[in-house]
Each structure stands twice: as C-alpha cells, then as structure tokens.
Amino acid sequence: LTSERQRQLAEVLLLTRDFEEAYTKGEDHRPYARRLGDAIRASGVEFSVEGDDAAVATAMLLFSTYNGTLPGGYSAMELSDRSPLKVVTSFPTELVLMGRATVMLKGIGARLGMPWNLATKWAPAATLLLSSGTDAAPPVWLRSAAQPSSAAGAAAAGAAAAGGASGERTRFREVTGSFAAAALVLRRWAAGRARTWAVRLLQVLPAPVRRTILKRLADAAARRGAPG
C-alpha cells in the first residue's frame, strides 16, 4: 500500500474500534459513524446507497468481531443477502487482498474459538503510524532505488539521477534480519498457542492426573530455581 493508503487504513481501524465500543455499549455513536463513513469513502470505497450505514457496516464486517445486527440492519455475515458488501459498487484494487485477508483471519479465529478483533489488535500500530508524522517504511524486499530506505539511500538515489552512482541496493543481511524478526514473532506466537492449549488440556483432564502434572511442574520449577 502507498503511504497515503496506509494512513487512510489506520484511521479507519481506529474509528472502527471507537465506533464498535460506543455501539455495543449503547452510547451515542453518531459522531463516530459520520467520521468513519467519511474515512471509508475517502479510501476509495463506493456504495450504491446513500448515508453512512453501509460504510460503517462494511468496516465492522471487515475489522470487528461484532456478530449482531450492524447499522442499517445489515448482517455481519459476508455471504448473507443483507451483507453490506452487496451494496459496494467500487473497491480499490490495492485493498482487495487486504479485505480477503481480514475475512480469512476472522474465519480462522471463529473456527478456533478465538475471536480476533482486527480493529483492536491493529490499533497500536495504527496509532503509531498516524502519530509518527512520517511515511511508513516498506519491507526490505519491496525497496528500490526509487524508494530508498535511509538518508544514505536517498543520497545515492540522488546521485544516480544526476548521472552518478546507482541507488542503494538491499543488502543480504537486511533480508536475513527481516526473516529473523519474522521468525521471532512466529516463535512467540507458537509459544503462546502452546501455553493456551496446555491450559485447556489440563482443564479437561481428571483431577488426580491434573494434580500430578501440576506437582511435577512445580517440583521442576523449584529445582531450576535452587542454587547450584
């Protein structure tokens, strides 16, 4: 996504979070609805109906886990005849894959019994982007001489445009560093999932077995903490 699209999406995410909170609590959500509707339309999404309901309902369908009736009487099920997606007449091509990814993430979360509210999960990153006042840096594998990643890269690109040296090339250690960071996130996620399933497993085991396992874990922890 371009920097402008990223900032538009960040604004939509934060407004969706705020609207959902007010909507589910029965508070006055109209100010959020107007701002969210404007933000959705500013991102290039068009509808066959007037008003903010369809835009707000679309944002909630994509980014929230609310399963009740959406504003305007729309359904939270994307395949329903009352889905707000039915009244979408234009959707930016660069956002299509993002939209599919959000629906897939919600479906996987629902299947695993783990509601995954993207508006809430992505809110910190969206806030950081909007407060930074700078363009978000793309992944290293998307960098080019036309889009340098540093001041040195910008200088090199300028030199290239003037007939001097070529733009900064992505170095192999940058690529490996990016993959290492992604692997670290994956390991943390896997460790968290393992702990979650371990707790669930303990809850369904017979009480004697559960007490035995907990005692052995406690003994092992005590041994690790004992001085050598």
Short mmCIF file of C-alpha atoms in Angstrom, two decimals:
data_model
loop_
_atom_site.label_atom_id
_atom_site.label_comp_id
_atom_site.label_asym_id
_atom_site.label_seq_id
_atom_site.Cartn_x
_atom_site.Cartn_y
_atom_site.Cartn_z
CA LEU A 1 0.00 0.00 0.00
CA THR A 2 1.10 3.56 -0.61
CA SER A 3 1.82 5.78 2.38
CA GLU A 4 -1.46 7.60 1.83
CA ARG A 5 -3.42 4.34 1.75
CA GLN A 6 -1.69 3.14 4.90
CA ARG A 7 -2.67 6.28 6.79
CA GLN A 8 -6.25 6.07 5.49
CA LEU A 9 -6.47 2.45 6.62
CA ALA A 10 -5.01 3.33 10.02
CA GLU A 11 -7.68 5.99 10.51
CA VAL A 12 -10.43 3.55 9.50
CA LEU A 13 -9.15 0.97 12.01
CA LEU A 14 -9.13 3.41 14.92
CA LEU A 15 -12.56 4.81 14.07
CA THR A 16 -13.95 1.27 13.72
CA ARG A 17 -12.64 0.42 17.18
CA ASP A 18 -14.15 3.58 18.70
CA PHE A 19 -17.48 3.14 16.89
CA GLU A 20 -17.80 -0.51 17.93
CA GLU A 21 -17.13 0.36 21.56
CA ALA A 22 -19.82 3.05 21.59
CA TYR A 23 -22.26 0.95 19.52
CA THR A 24 -22.04 -2.13 21.72
CA LYS A 25 -22.38 -0.07 24.91
CA GLY A 26 -25.49 1.71 23.65
CA GLU A 27 -23.75 5.09 23.74
CA ASP A 28 -24.11 7.89 21.19
CA HIS A 29 -22.17 6.55 18.21
CA ARG A 30 -23.36 9.04 15.59
CA PRO A 31 -20.22 11.23 15.64
CA TYR A 32 -18.08 8.13 15.08
CA ALA A 33 -20.42 6.96 12.31
CA ARG A 34 -20.06 10.18 10.37
CA ARG A 35 -16.26 10.22 10.67
CA LEU A 36 -15.97 6.50 9.87
CA GLY A 37 -18.25 6.84 6.84
CA ASP A 38 -16.17 9.75 5.54
CA ALA A 39 -12.94 7.80 6.12
CA ILE A 40 -14.23 4.74 4.27
CA ARG A 41 -15.33 6.80 1.28
CA ALA A 42 -12.05 8.76 1.30
CA SER A 43 -10.20 5.45 0.94
CA GLY A 44 -11.96 4.91 -2.40
CA VAL A 45 -14.82 2.57 -1.44
CA GLU A 46 -18.13 3.47 -3.13
CA PHE A 47 -21.68 2.29 -2.41
CA SER A 48 -24.98 2.11 -4.25
CA VAL A 49 -26.85 3.64 -1.30
CA GLU A 50 -26.61 6.98 0.46
CA GLY A 51 -25.68 7.63 4.08
CA ASP A 52 -23.08 6.24 6.44
CA ASP A 53 -24.71 2.94 7.46
CA ALA A 54 -23.35 0.85 4.60
CA ALA A 55 -19.81 2.23 5.03
CA VAL A 56 -19.84 1.71 8.79
CA ALA A 57 -21.29 -1.79 8.47
CA THR A 58 -18.60 -2.70 5.91
CA ALA A 59 -15.85 -1.54 8.27
CA MET A 60 -17.33 -3.56 11.12
CA LEU A 61 -17.69 -6.65 8.95
CA LEU A 62 -14.03 -6.46 7.91
CA PHE A 63 -12.35 -5.38 11.12
CA SER A 64 -14.53 -6.17 14.15
CA THR A 65 -15.89 -9.33 15.75
CA TYR A 66 -19.38 -7.97 16.37
CA ASN A 67 -21.91 -10.60 15.29
CA GLY A 68 -25.16 -8.76 15.94
CA THR A 69 -27.17 -6.62 13.57
CA LEU A 70 -24.97 -3.97 12.01
CA PRO A 71 -26.01 -0.34 11.45
CA GLY A 72 -28.69 -0.03 8.79
CA GLY A 73 -29.92 -3.55 9.51
CA TYR A 74 -27.03 -5.14 7.67
CA SER A 75 -25.78 -8.63 8.52
CA ALA A 76 -22.33 -9.43 9.92
CA MET A 77 -22.17 -12.49 7.63
CA GLU A 78 -20.37 -11.63 4.40
CA LEU A 79 -22.38 -14.16 2.34
CA SER A 80 -25.77 -13.01 3.62
CA ASP A 81 -28.21 -11.25 1.32
CA ARG A 82 -28.14 -8.41 3.87
CA SER A 83 -24.35 -8.16 3.85
CA PRO A 84 -23.12 -4.58 3.34
CA LEU A 85 -20.74 -5.96 0.72
CA LYS A 86 -23.78 -6.39 -1.53
CA VAL A 87 -24.07 -2.60 -1.89
CA VAL A 88 -20.37 -1.95 -2.54
CA THR A 89 -20.00 -0.74 -6.13
CA SER A 90 -16.30 0.09 -6.16
CA PHE A 91 -13.40 -1.17 -4.04
CA PRO A 92 -9.76 -0.06 -4.55
CA THR A 93 -7.79 -2.87 -6.16
CA GLU A 94 -4.86 -2.39 -3.77
CA LEU A 95 -7.20 -3.09 -0.84
CA VAL A 96 -8.77 -6.27 -2.27
CA LEU A 97 -6.14 -8.66 -0.88
CA MET A 98 -6.28 -6.88 2.47
CA GLY A 99 -10.05 -7.32 2.54
CA ARG A 100 -9.76 -11.03 1.75
CA ALA A 101 -7.09 -11.43 4.42
CA THR A 102 -9.29 -9.83 7.10
CA VAL A 103 -12.19 -12.14 6.26
CA MET A 104 -9.85 -15.16 6.38
CA LEU A 105 -8.38 -14.11 9.73
CA LYS A 106 -11.83 -13.66 11.23
CA GLY A 107 -12.93 -17.03 9.87
CA ILE A 108 -9.88 -18.82 11.27
CA GLY A 109 -10.35 -17.13 14.63
CA ALA A 110 -14.02 -18.11 14.75
CA ARG A 111 -13.17 -21.69 13.79
CA LEU A 112 -10.63 -21.94 16.62
CA GLY A 113 -12.92 -20.24 19.11
CA MET A 114 -10.61 -17.23 19.27
CA PRO A 115 -12.47 -14.07 18.18
CA TRP A 116 -9.83 -11.87 16.57
CA ASN A 117 -10.83 -8.20 16.55
CA LEU A 118 -8.53 -6.67 13.96
CA ALA A 119 -9.55 -3.10 14.80
CA THR A 120 -8.35 -3.66 18.35
CA LYS A 121 -5.31 -5.79 17.51
CA TRP A 122 -4.01 -3.37 14.90
CA ALA A 123 -4.90 -0.20 16.83
CA PRO A 124 -1.43 0.27 18.42
CA ALA A 125 0.29 0.05 15.03
CA ALA A 126 -2.31 2.39 13.50
CA THR A 127 -1.81 4.91 16.30
CA LEU A 128 1.96 4.75 15.89
CA LEU A 129 1.70 5.33 12.16
CA LEU A 130 -0.63 8.33 12.47
CA SER A 131 1.40 9.90 15.28
CA SER A 132 4.77 9.39 13.62
CA GLY A 133 4.25 12.08 11.02
CA THR A 134 6.47 10.14 8.63
CA ASP A 135 5.88 7.67 5.86
CA ALA A 136 5.88 4.02 6.86
CA ALA A 137 8.91 2.12 5.58
CA PRO A 138 8.10 -0.79 3.24
CA PRO A 139 9.59 -4.28 3.74
CA VAL A 140 13.16 -4.56 2.50
CA TRP A 141 12.14 -6.82 -0.38
CA LEU A 142 9.94 -4.02 -1.77
CA ARG A 143 12.64 -1.36 -1.64
CA SER A 144 14.08 0.03 -4.86
CA ALA A 145 16.34 2.83 -5.96
CA ALA A 146 13.19 4.90 -6.47
CA GLN A 147 12.21 4.39 -2.82
CA PRO A 148 15.41 4.45 -0.68
CA SER A 149 15.29 3.23 2.91
CA SER A 150 17.69 5.69 4.52
CA ALA A 151 19.38 9.05 4.19
CA ALA A 152 22.33 7.30 2.60
CA GLY A 153 19.98 5.59 0.15
CA ALA A 154 18.33 8.90 -0.69
CA ALA A 155 21.72 10.46 -1.37
CA ALA A 156 22.69 7.52 -3.57
CA ALA A 157 19.43 7.75 -5.48
CA GLY A 158 20.03 11.47 -6.00
CA ALA A 159 23.48 10.76 -7.30
CA ALA A 160 22.08 8.19 -9.70
CA ALA A 161 19.53 10.68 -11.02
CA ALA A 162 22.38 13.13 -11.60
CA GLY A 163 24.36 10.56 -13.53
CA GLY A 164 26.49 9.40 -10.59
CA ALA A 165 26.32 6.23 -8.51
CA SER A 166 23.30 3.97 -8.61
CA GLY A 167 20.71 3.81 -5.80
CA GLU A 168 21.33 1.85 -2.63
CA ARG A 169 20.88 -1.89 -3.06
CA THR A 170 19.17 -4.03 -0.48
CA ARG A 171 21.88 -5.91 1.39
CA PHE A 172 21.58 -9.60 2.15
CA ARG A 173 21.93 -9.03 5.90
CA GLU A 174 18.88 -6.73 5.77
CA VAL A 175 16.84 -9.50 4.17
CA THR A 176 18.09 -12.13 6.64
CA GLY A 177 17.42 -9.72 9.50
CA SER A 178 13.83 -9.27 8.34
CA PHE A 179 13.30 -13.02 8.16
CA ALA A 180 14.91 -13.42 11.60
CA ALA A 181 12.49 -10.87 13.05
CA ALA A 182 9.55 -12.66 11.43
CA ALA A 183 10.79 -15.98 12.82
CA LEU A 184 10.99 -14.47 16.32
CA VAL A 185 7.38 -13.30 16.09
CA LEU A 186 6.34 -16.75 14.86
CA ARG A 187 8.13 -18.46 17.77
CA ARG A 188 6.46 -16.15 20.27
CA TRP A 189 3.07 -16.86 18.70
CA ALA A 190 3.70 -20.63 18.77
CA ALA A 191 4.78 -20.48 22.41
CA GLY A 192 1.64 -18.58 23.33
CA ARG A 193 -0.58 -21.04 21.47
CA ALA A 194 1.19 -23.96 23.18
CA ARG A 195 0.51 -22.46 26.61
CA THR A 196 -3.14 -21.87 25.70
CA TRP A 197 -3.67 -25.47 24.58
CA ALA A 198 -1.79 -26.79 27.62
CA VAL A 199 -4.16 -24.91 29.94
CA ARG A 200 -7.19 -26.18 28.02
CA LEU A 201 -5.86 -29.73 28.19
CA LEU A 202 -5.34 -29.51 31.94
CA GLN A 203 -8.92 -28.32 32.38
CA VAL A 204 -10.38 -31.47 30.80
CA LEU A 205 -8.08 -33.98 32.50
CA PRO A 206 -9.27 -35.91 35.58
CA ALA A 207 -8.48 -34.14 38.83
CA PRO A 208 -5.90 -36.73 40.07
CA VAL A 209 -3.99 -36.55 36.79
CA ARG A 210 -4.15 -32.77 36.83
CA ARG A 211 -2.76 -32.61 40.40
CA THR A 212 0.08 -34.99 39.49
CA ILE A 213 1.09 -32.92 36.47
CA LEU A 214 0.95 -29.64 38.40
CA LYS A 215 3.02 -31.13 41.24
CA ARG A 216 5.71 -32.33 38.83
CA LEU A 217 5.80 -28.94 37.13
CA ALA A 218 6.16 -27.24 40.50
CA ASP A 219 8.95 -29.61 41.51
CA ALA A 220 10.77 -28.99 38.23
CA ALA A 221 10.45 -25.22 38.69
CA ALA A 222 11.79 -25.50 42.25
CA ARG A 223 14.79 -27.48 41.04
CA ARG A 224 15.57 -24.89 38.37
CA GLY A 225 15.38 -22.10 40.94
CA ALA A 226 17.53 -23.89 43.53
CA PRO A 227 21.17 -22.68 43.85
CA GLY A 228 23.73 -24.93 42.14
#
